[in-house]
């Protein structure tokens, strides 16, 4: 192989190495995500809705996310920020014990994001409190060695 051909092959391999992270991240963003609204529950005063959604995404390692949004009554959740986001969620359900108090009950969940309040007006005069309510405290994702057990990954 001539010296010129080796240089061109080296340059092409180098360029491919530089571009591969970009290509992989773009593939991740191009993966189809399937959203399914599981539950929409109006607050007792009918001012807000709690919306639970499952999201399946990923090509190589598909994951099933469970997210909860709080929106104005009847409004779409598409532009809202989730107040709860988790993987491996089992038996989740929403309830409003009071007009400004949302309870998220679940048997098991690997929580990735949670906030316990949400300001619903631009000036912050109306807020909603969010509480987690695991139905059991007996479960754990930690195995006997103290590491996370991902054997139950959906």
JSON list of C-alpha atoms in Angstrom, two decimals:
[
{"chain": "A", "resi": 1, "resn": "UNK", "atom": "CA", "xyz": [0.00, 0.00, 0.00]},
{"chain": "A", "resi": 2, "resn": "UNK", "atom": "CA", "xyz": [1.44, 3.36, -0.97]},
{"chain": "A", "resi": 3, "resn": "UNK", "atom": "CA", "xyz": [2.19, 6.12, 1.50]},
{"chain": "A", "resi": 4, "resn": "UNK", "atom": "CA", "xyz": [-0.54, 8.37, 0.03]},
{"chain": "A", "resi": 5, "resn": "UNK", "atom": "CA", "xyz": [-3.25, 5.73, 0.35]},
{"chain": "A", "resi": 6, "resn": "UNK", "atom": "CA", "xyz": [-2.27, 5.10, 3.98]},
{"chain": "A", "resi": 7, "resn": "UNK", "atom": "CA", "xyz": [-2.56, 8.83, 4.71]},
{"chain": "A", "resi": 8, "resn": "UNK", "atom": "CA", "xyz": [-6.02, 8.99, 3.15]},
{"chain": "A", "resi": 9, "resn": "UNK", "atom": "CA", "xyz": [-7.18, 5.91, 5.10]},
{"chain": "A", "resi": 10, "resn": "UNK", "atom": "CA", "xyz": [-5.76, 7.38, 8.31]},
{"chain": "A", "resi": 11, "resn": "UNK", "atom": "CA", "xyz": [-7.55, 10.69, 7.65]},
{"chain": "A", "resi": 12, "resn": "UNK", "atom": "CA", "xyz": [-10.84, 8.89, 6.94]},
{"chain": "A", "resi": 13, "resn": "UNK", "atom": "CA", "xyz": [-10.56, 6.77, 10.08]},
{"chain": "A", "resi": 14, "resn": "UNK", "atom": "CA", "xyz": [-9.70, 9.85, 12.13]},
{"chain": "A", "resi": 15, "resn": "UNK", "atom": "CA", "xyz": [-12.68, 11.73, 10.72]},
{"chain": "A", "resi": 16, "resn": "UNK", "atom": "CA", "xyz": [-14.98, 8.75, 11.37]},
{"chain": "A", "resi": 17, "resn": "UNK", "atom": "CA", "xyz": [-13.75, 8.65, 14.97]},
{"chain": "A", "resi": 18, "resn": "UNK", "atom": "CA", "xyz": [-14.51, 12.33, 15.42]},
{"chain": "A", "resi": 19, "resn": "UNK", "atom": "CA", "xyz": [-17.98, 12.07, 13.90]},
{"chain": "A", "resi": 20, "resn": "UNK", "atom": "CA", "xyz": [-19.13, 8.84, 15.57]},
{"chain": "A", "resi": 21, "resn": "UNK", "atom": "CA", "xyz": [-20.30, 10.44, 18.88]},
{"chain": "A", "resi": 22, "resn": "UNK", "atom": "CA", "xyz": [-22.37, 12.94, 16.88]},
{"chain": "A", "resi": 23, "resn": "UNK", "atom": "CA", "xyz": [-23.93, 10.20, 14.76]},
{"chain": "A", "resi": 24, "resn": "UNK", "atom": "CA", "xyz": [-24.76, 8.06, 17.80]},
{"chain": "A", "resi": 25, "resn": "UNK", "atom": "CA", "xyz": [-26.38, 10.96, 19.68]},
{"chain": "A", "resi": 26, "resn": "UNK", "atom": "CA", "xyz": [-28.42, 11.86, 16.62]},
{"chain": "A", "resi": 27, "resn": "UNK", "atom": "CA", "xyz": [-29.64, 8.25, 16.39]},
{"chain": "A", "resi": 28, "resn": "UNK", "atom": "CA", "xyz": [-30.82, 8.51, 19.99]},
{"chain": "A", "resi": 29, "resn": "UNK", "atom": "CA", "xyz": [-32.83, 11.64, 19.18]},
{"chain": "A", "resi": 30, "resn": "UNK", "atom": "CA", "xyz": [-34.29, 10.03, 16.06]},
{"chain": "A", "resi": 31, "resn": "UNK", "atom": "CA", "xyz": [-35.60, 7.00, 17.95]},
{"chain": "A", "resi": 32, "resn": "UNK", "atom": "CA", "xyz": [-39.35, 6.82, 18.00]},
{"chain": "A", "resi": 33, "resn": "UNK", "atom": "CA", "xyz": [-40.95, 7.51, 21.36]},
{"chain": "A", "resi": 34, "resn": "UNK", "atom": "CA", "xyz": [-44.38, 6.13, 22.06]},
{"chain": "A", "resi": 35, "resn": "UNK", "atom": "CA", "xyz": [-46.41, 8.14, 24.57]},
{"chain": "A", "resi": 36, "resn": "UNK", "atom": "CA", "xyz": [-49.56, 6.79, 26.18]},
{"chain": "A", "resi": 37, "resn": "UNK", "atom": "CA", "xyz": [-51.75, 8.79, 28.55]},
{"chain": "A", "resi": 38, "resn": "UNK", "atom": "CA", "xyz": [-52.58, 6.39, 31.38]},
{"chain": "A", "resi": 39, "resn": "UNK", "atom": "CA", "xyz": [-54.68, 8.51, 33.70]},
{"chain": "A", "resi": 40, "resn": "UNK", "atom": "CA", "xyz": [-56.05, 12.07, 33.77]},
{"chain": "A", "resi": 41, "resn": "UNK", "atom": "CA", "xyz": [-57.57, 13.07, 37.08]},
{"chain": "A", "resi": 42, "resn": "UNK", "atom": "CA", "xyz": [-59.15, 16.44, 37.82]},
{"chain": "A", "resi": 43, "resn": "UNK", "atom": "CA", "xyz": [-58.56, 18.15, 41.16]},
{"chain": "A", "resi": 44, "resn": "UNK", "atom": "CA", "xyz": [-61.60, 18.39, 43.46]},
{"chain": "A", "resi": 45, "resn": "UNK", "atom": "CA", "xyz": [-62.21, 22.03, 42.43]},
{"chain": "A", "resi": 46, "resn": "UNK", "atom": "CA", "xyz": [-61.71, 21.16, 38.71]},
{"chain": "A", "resi": 47, "resn": "UNK", "atom": "CA", "xyz": [-58.90, 23.77, 38.34]},
{"chain": "A", "resi": 48, "resn": "UNK", "atom": "CA", "xyz": [-56.05, 21.34, 37.58]},
{"chain": "A", "resi": 49, "resn": "UNK", "atom": "CA", "xyz": [-55.48, 17.92, 36.06]},
{"chain": "A", "resi": 50, "resn": "UNK", "atom": "CA", "xyz": [-52.88, 15.37, 37.08]},
{"chain": "A", "resi": 51, "resn": "UNK", "atom": "CA", "xyz": [-51.82, 13.41, 34.03]},
{"chain": "A", "resi": 52, "resn": "UNK", "atom": "CA", "xyz": [-49.82, 10.17, 34.13]},
{"chain": "A", "resi": 53, "resn": "UNK", "atom": "CA", "xyz": [-48.06, 9.10, 30.95]},
{"chain": "A", "resi": 54, "resn": "UNK", "atom": "CA", "xyz": [-45.94, 6.12, 29.93]},
{"chain": "A", "resi": 55, "resn": "UNK", "atom": "CA", "xyz": [-43.15, 6.75, 27.45]},
{"chain": "A", "resi": 56, "resn": "UNK", "atom": "CA", "xyz": [-41.36, 3.95, 25.61]},
{"chain": "A", "resi": 57, "resn": "UNK", "atom": "CA", "xyz": [-38.12, 5.07, 23.97]},
{"chain": "A", "resi": 58, "resn": "UNK", "atom": "CA", "xyz": [-34.79, 3.72, 22.81]},
{"chain": "A", "resi": 59, "resn": "UNK", "atom": "CA", "xyz": [-33.52, 1.54, 20.01]},
{"chain": "A", "resi": 60, "resn": "UNK", "atom": "CA", "xyz": [-30.80, -0.55, 21.60]},
{"chain": "A", "resi": 61, "resn": "UNK", "atom": "CA", "xyz": [-32.12, -0.61, 25.17]},
{"chain": "A", "resi": 62, "resn": "UNK", "atom": "CA", "xyz": [-35.81, 0.38, 25.18]},
{"chain": "A", "resi": 63, "resn": "UNK", "atom": "CA", "xyz": [-37.05, 1.78, 28.45]},
{"chain": "A", "resi": 64, "resn": "UNK", "atom": "CA", "xyz": [-40.52, 2.40, 29.82]},
{"chain": "A", "resi": 65, "resn": "UNK", "atom": "CA", "xyz": [-40.75, 5.70, 31.67]},
{"chain": "A", "resi": 66, "resn": "UNK", "atom": "CA", "xyz": [-43.66, 6.73, 33.89]},
{"chain": "A", "resi": 67, "resn": "UNK", "atom": "CA", "xyz": [-44.18, 10.48, 34.19]},
{"chain": "A", "resi": 68, "resn": "UNK", "atom": "CA", "xyz": [-46.70, 12.68, 35.99]},
{"chain": "A", "resi": 69, "resn": "UNK", "atom": "CA", "xyz": [-47.65, 16.20, 34.90]},
{"chain": "A", "resi": 70, "resn": "UNK", "atom": "CA", "xyz": [-49.87, 18.82, 36.53]},
{"chain": "A", "resi": 71, "resn": "UNK", "atom": "CA", "xyz": [-51.66, 21.12, 34.07]},
{"chain": "A", "resi": 72, "resn": "UNK", "atom": "CA", "xyz": [-54.65, 23.48, 33.94]},
{"chain": "A", "resi": 73, "resn": "UNK", "atom": "CA", "xyz": [-57.92, 21.53, 33.69]},
{"chain": "A", "resi": 74, "resn": "UNK", "atom": "CA", "xyz": [-58.32, 20.15, 30.17]},
{"chain": "A", "resi": 75, "resn": "UNK", "atom": "CA", "xyz": [-54.94, 21.46, 28.93]},
{"chain": "A", "resi": 76, "resn": "UNK", "atom": "CA", "xyz": [-52.51, 19.21, 27.04]},
{"chain": "A", "resi": 77, "resn": "UNK", "atom": "CA", "xyz": [-49.44, 18.04, 28.94]},
{"chain": "A", "resi": 78, "resn": "UNK", "atom": "CA", "xyz": [-47.06, 18.26, 25.96]},
{"chain": "A", "resi": 79, "resn": "UNK", "atom": "CA", "xyz": [-45.32, 21.48, 27.01]},
{"chain": "A", "resi": 80, "resn": "UNK", "atom": "CA", "xyz": [-45.44, 20.90, 30.76]},
{"chain": "A", "resi": 81, "resn": "UNK", "atom": "CA", "xyz": [-42.49, 19.81, 32.87]},
{"chain": "A", "resi": 82, "resn": "UNK", "atom": "CA", "xyz": [-42.99, 16.50, 34.69]},
{"chain": "A", "resi": 83, "resn": "UNK", "atom": "CA", "xyz": [-43.21, 16.60, 38.48]},
{"chain": "A", "resi": 84, "resn": "UNK", "atom": "CA", "xyz": [-42.40, 12.89, 38.72]},
{"chain": "A", "resi": 85, "resn": "UNK", "atom": "CA", "xyz": [-40.38, 10.66, 36.41]},
{"chain": "A", "resi": 86, "resn": "UNK", "atom": "CA", "xyz": [-39.47, 7.05, 37.13]},
{"chain": "A", "resi": 87, "resn": "UNK", "atom": "CA", "xyz": [-38.47, 3.71, 35.67]},
{"chain": "A", "resi": 88, "resn": "UNK", "atom": "CA", "xyz": [-39.72, 0.29, 36.78]},
{"chain": "A", "resi": 89, "resn": "UNK", "atom": "CA", "xyz": [-42.93, 1.77, 38.15]},
{"chain": "A", "resi": 90, "resn": "UNK", "atom": "CA", "xyz": [-45.48, -0.72, 39.40]},
{"chain": "A", "resi": 91, "resn": "UNK", "atom": "CA", "xyz": [-49.15, -0.15, 40.32]},
{"chain": "A", "resi": 92, "resn": "UNK", "atom": "CA", "xyz": [-49.00, 3.64, 40.13]},
{"chain": "A", "resi": 93, "resn": "UNK", "atom": "CA", "xyz": [-52.12, 5.71, 40.68]},
{"chain": "A", "resi": 94, "resn": "UNK", "atom": "CA", "xyz": [-52.91, 9.37, 41.28]},
{"chain": "A", "resi": 95, "resn": "UNK", "atom": "CA", "xyz": [-55.31, 10.93, 43.78]},
{"chain": "A", "resi": 96, "resn": "UNK", "atom": "CA", "xyz": [-56.25, 14.42, 44.97]},
{"chain": "A", "resi": 97, "resn": "UNK", "atom": "CA", "xyz": [-56.90, 14.31, 48.75]},
{"chain": "A", "resi": 98, "resn": "UNK", "atom": "CA", "xyz": [-57.38, 18.12, 48.65]},
{"chain": "A", "resi": 99, "resn": "UNK", "atom": "CA", "xyz": [-57.72, 20.74, 45.87]},
{"chain": "A", "resi": 100, "resn": "UNK", "atom": "CA", "xyz": [-54.00, 21.65, 45.94]},
{"chain": "A", "resi": 101, "resn": "UNK", "atom": "CA", "xyz": [-52.55, 18.31, 47.08]},
{"chain": "A", "resi": 102, "resn": "UNK", "atom": "CA", "xyz": [-51.66, 15.55, 44.61]},
{"chain": "A", "resi": 103, "resn": "UNK", "atom": "CA", "xyz": [-50.70, 12.09, 45.88]},
{"chain": "A", "resi": 104, "resn": "UNK", "atom": "CA", "xyz": [-48.67, 9.69, 43.73]},
{"chain": "A", "resi": 105, "resn": "UNK", "atom": "CA", "xyz": [-49.08, 6.15, 45.03]},
{"chain": "A", "resi": 106, "resn": "UNK", "atom": "CA", "xyz": [-46.95, 3.28, 43.72]},
{"chain": "A", "resi": 107, "resn": "UNK", "atom": "CA", "xyz": [-45.89, -0.20, 44.79]},
{"chain": "A", "resi": 108, "resn": "UNK", "atom": "CA", "xyz": [-42.39, 0.13, 43.41]},
{"chain": "A", "resi": 109, "resn": "UNK", "atom": "CA", "xyz": [-40.54, 2.78, 41.38]},
{"chain": "A", "resi": 110, "resn": "UNK", "atom": "CA", "xyz": [-37.00, 3.78, 40.53]},
{"chain": "A", "resi": 111, "resn": "UNK", "atom": "CA", "xyz": [-37.47, 7.55, 40.76]},
{"chain": "A", "resi": 112, "resn": "UNK", "atom": "CA", "xyz": [-35.25, 9.63, 38.51]},
{"chain": "A", "resi": 113, "resn": "UNK", "atom": "CA", "xyz": [-36.91, 13.04, 39.07]},
{"chain": "A", "resi": 114, "resn": "UNK", "atom": "CA", "xyz": [-39.36, 14.41, 41.63]},
{"chain": "A", "resi": 115, "resn": "UNK", "atom": "CA", "xyz": [-40.42, 17.83, 42.85]},
{"chain": "A", "resi": 116, "resn": "UNK", "atom": "CA", "xyz": [-42.79, 18.26, 45.76]},
{"chain": "A", "resi": 117, "resn": "UNK", "atom": "CA", "xyz": [-44.42, 21.51, 44.59]},
{"chain": "A", "resi": 118, "resn": "UNK", "atom": "CA", "xyz": [-45.36, 23.29, 41.40]},
{"chain": "A", "resi": 119, "resn": "UNK", "atom": "CA", "xyz": [-46.25, 26.95, 40.93]},
{"chain": "A", "resi": 120, "resn": "UNK", "atom": "CA", "xyz": [-49.27, 27.06, 38.66]},
{"chain": "A", "resi": 121, "resn": "UNK", "atom": "CA", "xyz": [-49.50, 30.81, 38.05]},
{"chain": "A", "resi": 122, "resn": "UNK", "atom": "CA", "xyz": [-46.89, 33.25, 36.71]},
{"chain": "A", "resi": 123, "resn": "UNK", "atom": "CA", "xyz": [-46.79, 35.17, 39.99]},
{"chain": "A", "resi": 124, "resn": "UNK", "atom": "CA", "xyz": [-46.70, 31.99, 42.07]},
{"chain": "A", "resi": 125, "resn": "UNK", "atom": "CA", "xyz": [-49.96, 32.71, 43.89]},
{"chain": "A", "resi": 126, "resn": "UNK", "atom": "CA", "xyz": [-51.31, 29.22, 43.21]},
{"chain": "A", "resi": 127, "resn": "UNK", "atom": "CA", "xyz": [-49.20, 26.18, 43.98]},
{"chain": "A", "resi": 128, "resn": "UNK", "atom": "CA", "xyz": [-49.80, 22.46, 44.02]},
{"chain": "A", "resi": 129, "resn": "UNK", "atom": "CA", "xyz": [-48.06, 20.20, 46.53]},
{"chain": "A", "resi": 130, "resn": "UNK", "atom": "CA", "xyz": [-47.06, 16.73, 45.36]},
{"chain": "A", "resi": 131, "resn": "UNK", "atom": "CA", "xyz": [-46.53, 13.86, 47.82]},
{"chain": "A", "resi": 132, "resn": "UNK", "atom": "CA", "xyz": [-45.14, 10.40, 47.21]},
{"chain": "A", "resi": 133, "resn": "UNK", "atom": "CA", "xyz": [-46.99, 7.54, 48.84]},
{"chain": "A", "resi": 134, "resn": "UNK", "atom": "CA", "xyz": [-45.32, 4.14, 48.40]},
{"chain": "A", "resi": 135, "resn": "UNK", "atom": "CA", "xyz": [-47.85, 1.44, 49.18]},
{"chain": "A", "resi": 136, "resn": "UNK", "atom": "CA", "xyz": [-45.12, -0.67, 50.77]},
{"chain": "A", "resi": 137, "resn": "UNK", "atom": "CA", "xyz": [-41.81, 0.10, 52.40]},
{"chain": "A", "resi": 138, "resn": "UNK", "atom": "CA", "xyz": [-40.68, -3.53, 52.13]},
{"chain": "A", "resi": 139, "resn": "UNK", "atom": "CA", "xyz": [-39.16, -3.35, 48.62]},
{"chain": "A", "resi": 140, "resn": "UNK", "atom": "CA", "xyz": [-35.66, -2.30, 47.67]},
{"chain": "A", "resi": 141, "resn": "UNK", "atom": "CA", "xyz": [-33.75, -2.05, 44.41]},
{"chain": "A", "resi": 142, "resn": "UNK", "atom": "CA", "xyz": [-30.54, -2.75, 46.30]},
{"chain": "A", "resi": 143, "resn": "UNK", "atom": "CA", "xyz": [-29.38, -6.33, 46.26]},
{"chain": "A", "resi": 144, "resn": "UNK", "atom": "CA", "xyz": [-27.48, -8.06, 49.07]},
{"chain": "A", "resi": 145, "resn": "UNK", "atom": "CA", "xyz": [-24.14, -6.64, 47.88]},
{"chain": "A", "resi": 146, "resn": "UNK", "atom": "CA", "xyz": [-25.49, -3.10, 48.06]},
{"chain": "A", "resi": 147, "resn": "UNK", "atom": "CA", "xyz": [-25.63, -2.41, 44.32]},
{"chain": "A", "resi": 148, "resn": "UNK", "atom": "CA", "xyz": [-28.69, -1.60, 42.20]},
{"chain": "A", "resi": 149, "resn": "UNK", "atom": "CA", "xyz": [-30.47, -4.72, 40.95]},
{"chain": "A", "resi": 150, "resn": "UNK", "atom": "CA", "xyz": [-31.42, -4.15, 37.30]},
{"chain": "A", "resi": 151, "resn": "UNK", "atom": "CA", "xyz": [-32.52, -7.72, 36.67]},
{"chain": "A", "resi": 152, "resn": "UNK", "atom": "CA", "xyz": [-36.13, -6.58, 36.53]},
{"chain": "A", "resi": 153, "resn": "UNK", "atom": "CA", "xyz": [-35.54, -3.97, 33.80]},
{"chain": "A", "resi": 154, "resn": "UNK", "atom": "CA", "xyz": [-38.62, -3.96, 31.56]}
]
